[in-house]
PDB file of C-alpha atoms in Angstrom:
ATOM      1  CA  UNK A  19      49.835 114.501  71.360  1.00 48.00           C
ATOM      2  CA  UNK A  20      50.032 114.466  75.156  1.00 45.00           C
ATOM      3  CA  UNK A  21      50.239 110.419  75.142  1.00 45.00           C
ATOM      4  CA  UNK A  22      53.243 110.707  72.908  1.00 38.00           C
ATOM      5  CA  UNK A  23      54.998 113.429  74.765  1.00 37.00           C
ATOM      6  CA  UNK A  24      54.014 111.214  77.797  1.00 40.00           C
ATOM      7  CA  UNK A  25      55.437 107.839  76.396  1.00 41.00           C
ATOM      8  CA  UNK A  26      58.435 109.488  75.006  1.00 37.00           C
ATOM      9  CA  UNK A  27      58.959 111.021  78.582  1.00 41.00           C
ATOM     10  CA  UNK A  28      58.930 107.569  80.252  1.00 43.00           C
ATOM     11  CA  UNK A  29      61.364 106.450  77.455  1.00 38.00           C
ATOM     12  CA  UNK A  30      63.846 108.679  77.925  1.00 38.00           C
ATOM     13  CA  UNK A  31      64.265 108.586  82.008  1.00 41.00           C
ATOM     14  CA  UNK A  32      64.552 104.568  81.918  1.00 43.00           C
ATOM     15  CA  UNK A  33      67.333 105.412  79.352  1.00 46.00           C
ATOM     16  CA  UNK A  34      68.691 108.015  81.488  1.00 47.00           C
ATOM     17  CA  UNK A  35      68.784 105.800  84.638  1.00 47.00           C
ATOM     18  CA  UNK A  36      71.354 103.738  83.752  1.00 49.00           C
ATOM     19  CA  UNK A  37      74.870 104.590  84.372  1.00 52.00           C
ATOM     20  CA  UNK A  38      78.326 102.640  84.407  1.00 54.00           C
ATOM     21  CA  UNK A  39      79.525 102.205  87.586  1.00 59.00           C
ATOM     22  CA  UNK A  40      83.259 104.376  87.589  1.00 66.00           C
ATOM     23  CA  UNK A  41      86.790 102.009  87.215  1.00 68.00           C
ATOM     24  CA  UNK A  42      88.161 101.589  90.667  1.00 75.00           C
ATOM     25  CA  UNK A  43      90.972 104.108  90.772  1.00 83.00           C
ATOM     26  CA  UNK A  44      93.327 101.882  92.492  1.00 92.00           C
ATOM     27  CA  UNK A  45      95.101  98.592  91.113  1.00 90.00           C
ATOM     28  CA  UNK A  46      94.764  95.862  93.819  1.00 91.00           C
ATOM     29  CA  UNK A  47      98.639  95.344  93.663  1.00 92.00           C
ATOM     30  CA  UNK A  48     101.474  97.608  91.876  1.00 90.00           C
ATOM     31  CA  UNK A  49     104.458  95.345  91.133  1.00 88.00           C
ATOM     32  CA  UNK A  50     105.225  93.799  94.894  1.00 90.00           C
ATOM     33  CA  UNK A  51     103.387  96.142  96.536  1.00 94.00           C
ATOM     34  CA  UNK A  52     100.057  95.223  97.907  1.00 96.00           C
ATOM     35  CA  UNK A  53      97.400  97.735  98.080  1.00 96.00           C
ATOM     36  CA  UNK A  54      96.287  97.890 102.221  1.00 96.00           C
ATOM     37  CA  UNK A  55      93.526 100.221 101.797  1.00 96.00           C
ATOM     38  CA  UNK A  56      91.604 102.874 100.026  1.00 95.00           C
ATOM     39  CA  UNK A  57      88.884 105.085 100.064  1.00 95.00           C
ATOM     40  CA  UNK A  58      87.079 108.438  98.546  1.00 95.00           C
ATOM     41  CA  UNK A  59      88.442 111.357  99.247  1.00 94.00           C
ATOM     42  CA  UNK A  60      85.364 114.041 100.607  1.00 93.00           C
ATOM     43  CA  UNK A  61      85.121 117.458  99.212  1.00 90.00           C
ATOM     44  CA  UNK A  62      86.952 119.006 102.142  1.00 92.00           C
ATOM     45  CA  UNK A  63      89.480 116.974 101.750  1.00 94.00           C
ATOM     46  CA  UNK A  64      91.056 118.115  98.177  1.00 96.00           C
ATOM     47  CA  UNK A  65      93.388 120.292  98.105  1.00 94.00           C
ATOM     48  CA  UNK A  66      91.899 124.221  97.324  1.00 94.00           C
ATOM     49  CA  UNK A  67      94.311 124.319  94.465  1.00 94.00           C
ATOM     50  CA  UNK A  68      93.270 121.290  93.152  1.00 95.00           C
ATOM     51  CA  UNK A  69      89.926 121.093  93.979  1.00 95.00           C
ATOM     52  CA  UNK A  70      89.104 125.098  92.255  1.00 96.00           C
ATOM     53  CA  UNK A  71      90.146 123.248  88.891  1.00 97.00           C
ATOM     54  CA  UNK A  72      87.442 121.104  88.856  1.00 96.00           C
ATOM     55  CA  UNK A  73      87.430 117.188  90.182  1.00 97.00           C
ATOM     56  CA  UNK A  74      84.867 114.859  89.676  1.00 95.00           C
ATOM     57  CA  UNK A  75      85.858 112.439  92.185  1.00 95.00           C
ATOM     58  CA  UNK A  76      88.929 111.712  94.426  1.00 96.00           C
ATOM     59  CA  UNK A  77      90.749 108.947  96.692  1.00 96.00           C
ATOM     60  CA  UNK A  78      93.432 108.075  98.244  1.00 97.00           C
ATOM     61  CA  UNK A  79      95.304 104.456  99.058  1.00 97.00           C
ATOM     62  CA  UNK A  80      97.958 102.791 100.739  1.00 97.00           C
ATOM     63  CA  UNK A  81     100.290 100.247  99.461  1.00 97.00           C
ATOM     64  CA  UNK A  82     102.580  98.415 101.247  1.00 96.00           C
ATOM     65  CA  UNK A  83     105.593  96.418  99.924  1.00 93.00           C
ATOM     66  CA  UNK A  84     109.580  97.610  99.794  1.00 90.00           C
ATOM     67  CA  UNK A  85     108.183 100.851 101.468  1.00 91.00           C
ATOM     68  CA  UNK A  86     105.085 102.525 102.487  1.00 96.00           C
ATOM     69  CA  UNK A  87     103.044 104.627  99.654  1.00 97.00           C
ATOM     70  CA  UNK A  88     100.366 106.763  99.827  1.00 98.00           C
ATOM     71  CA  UNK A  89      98.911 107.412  96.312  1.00 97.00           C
ATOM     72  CA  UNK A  90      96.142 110.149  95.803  1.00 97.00           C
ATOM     73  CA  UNK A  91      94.243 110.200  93.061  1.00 97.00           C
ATOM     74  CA  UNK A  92      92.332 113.314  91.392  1.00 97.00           C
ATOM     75  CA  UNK A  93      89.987 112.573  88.654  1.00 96.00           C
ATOM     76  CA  UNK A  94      90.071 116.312  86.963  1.00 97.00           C
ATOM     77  CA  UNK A  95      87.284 117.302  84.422  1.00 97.00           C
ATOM     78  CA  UNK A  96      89.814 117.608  81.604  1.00 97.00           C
ATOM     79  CA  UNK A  97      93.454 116.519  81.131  1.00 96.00           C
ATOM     80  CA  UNK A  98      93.939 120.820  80.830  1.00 97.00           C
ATOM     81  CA  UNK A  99      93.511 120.919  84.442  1.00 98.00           C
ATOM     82  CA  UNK A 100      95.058 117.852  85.182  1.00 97.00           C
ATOM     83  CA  UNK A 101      98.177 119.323  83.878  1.00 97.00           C
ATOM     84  CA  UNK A 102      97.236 122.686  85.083  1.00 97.00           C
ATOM     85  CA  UNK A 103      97.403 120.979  88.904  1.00 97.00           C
ATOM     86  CA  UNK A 104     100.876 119.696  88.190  1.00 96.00           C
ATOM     87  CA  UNK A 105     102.336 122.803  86.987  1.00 96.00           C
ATOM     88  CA  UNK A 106     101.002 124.659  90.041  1.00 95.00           C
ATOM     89  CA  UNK A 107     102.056 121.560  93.129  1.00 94.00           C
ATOM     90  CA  UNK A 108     104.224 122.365  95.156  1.00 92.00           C
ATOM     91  CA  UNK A 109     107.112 119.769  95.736  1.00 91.00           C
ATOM     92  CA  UNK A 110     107.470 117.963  98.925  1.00 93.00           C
ATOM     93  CA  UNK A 111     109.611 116.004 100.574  1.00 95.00           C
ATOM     94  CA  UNK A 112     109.260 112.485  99.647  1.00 97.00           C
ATOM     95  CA  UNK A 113     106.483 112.663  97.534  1.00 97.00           C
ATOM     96  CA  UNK A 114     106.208 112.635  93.511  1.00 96.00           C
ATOM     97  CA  UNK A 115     102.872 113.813  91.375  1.00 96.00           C
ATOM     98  CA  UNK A 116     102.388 113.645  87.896  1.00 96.00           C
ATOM     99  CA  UNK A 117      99.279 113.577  85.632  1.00 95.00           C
ATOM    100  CA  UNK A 118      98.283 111.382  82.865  1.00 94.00           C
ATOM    101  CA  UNK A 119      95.345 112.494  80.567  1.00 95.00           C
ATOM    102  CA  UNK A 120      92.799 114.098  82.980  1.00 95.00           C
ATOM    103  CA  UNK A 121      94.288 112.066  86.183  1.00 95.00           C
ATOM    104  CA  UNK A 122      96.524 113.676  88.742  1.00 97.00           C
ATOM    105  CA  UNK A 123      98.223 111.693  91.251  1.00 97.00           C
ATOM    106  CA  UNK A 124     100.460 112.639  93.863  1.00 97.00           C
ATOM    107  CA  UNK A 125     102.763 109.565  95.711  1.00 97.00           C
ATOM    108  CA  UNK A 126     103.890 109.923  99.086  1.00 97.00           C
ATOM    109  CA  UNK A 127     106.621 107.271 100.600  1.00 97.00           C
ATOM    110  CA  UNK A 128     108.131 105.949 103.716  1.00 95.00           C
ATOM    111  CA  UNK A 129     111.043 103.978 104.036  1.00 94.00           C
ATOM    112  CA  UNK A 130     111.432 103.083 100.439  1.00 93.00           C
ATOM    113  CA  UNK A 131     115.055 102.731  98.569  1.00 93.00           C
ATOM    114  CA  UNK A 132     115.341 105.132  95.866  1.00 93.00           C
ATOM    115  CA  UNK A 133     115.679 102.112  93.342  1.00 93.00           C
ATOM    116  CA  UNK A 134     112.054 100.928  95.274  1.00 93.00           C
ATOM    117  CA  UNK A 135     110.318 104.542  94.668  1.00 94.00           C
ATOM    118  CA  UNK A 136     111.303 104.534  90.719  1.00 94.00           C
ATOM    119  CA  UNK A 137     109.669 101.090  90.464  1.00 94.00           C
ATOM    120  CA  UNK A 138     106.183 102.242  92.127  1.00 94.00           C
ATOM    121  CA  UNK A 139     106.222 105.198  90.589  1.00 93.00           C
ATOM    122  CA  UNK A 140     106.630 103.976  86.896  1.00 93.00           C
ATOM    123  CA  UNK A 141     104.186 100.918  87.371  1.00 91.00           C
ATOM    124  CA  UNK A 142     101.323 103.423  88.913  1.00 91.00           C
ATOM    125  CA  UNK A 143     102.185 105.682  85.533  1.00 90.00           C
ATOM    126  CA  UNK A 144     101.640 102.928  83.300  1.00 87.00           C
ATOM    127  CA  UNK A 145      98.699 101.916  85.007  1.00 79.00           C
ATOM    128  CA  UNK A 146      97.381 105.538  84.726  1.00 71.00           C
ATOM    129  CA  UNK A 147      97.364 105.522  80.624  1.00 57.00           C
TER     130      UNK A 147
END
């Protein structure tokens, strides 16, 4: 009986072991824009409001084209607290967030035409579904 419990054991943590890396979060280009850079956002980082809802991983990127963005994005535990963390951002200047599923992403720009903005904006939403 031991030997089986043993063998069964063995069996089940090289199952266990192997995990899927995650997607990149980030889209090497968005329309023109060109992503520059990007990189994990650490625990201290996150927002309290955001991070108290639960996020199992976070970065940020920049992306440069017609305009500067910044693009954060928070991988929530369930699309209720993505939505949850949209409901309760506050808005500020020159920056849009929105969620999609359990994804909330908040876009920050710099010198970008209105016309410019709406394009990002609705390619990164496509790109979130």
């Amino acid at each position: 009986m031991r030997s089986l419990l043993a063998c069964l054991s063995i069996v089940l943590v090289s199952c266990g072991g192997a995990t899927r890396p995650a997607a990149p979060l980030f889209p090497s280009s968005v329309g023109g824009w060109k992503l520059r850079q990007s990189s994990d956002l650490p625990p201290g980082a996150i927002p309290e409001p955001i991070g108290r809802l639960g996020v199992r991983r976070a970065a940020t990127a920049g992306y440069e084209g017609a305009g500067t963005f910044k693009v954060e994005i928070y991988e929530m535990t369930s699309s209720a607290a993505a939505l949850e963390a949209e409901q309760t951002w506050r808005p500020v200047a020159d920056t849009v967030a929105f969620h999609r599923e359990s994804r909330f992403t908040v876009i920050h720009w710099e010198n970008a035409a209105r016309a410019s903005v709406s394009e990002f904006v609705r390619e990164m939403q496509k790109r979130s579904d």
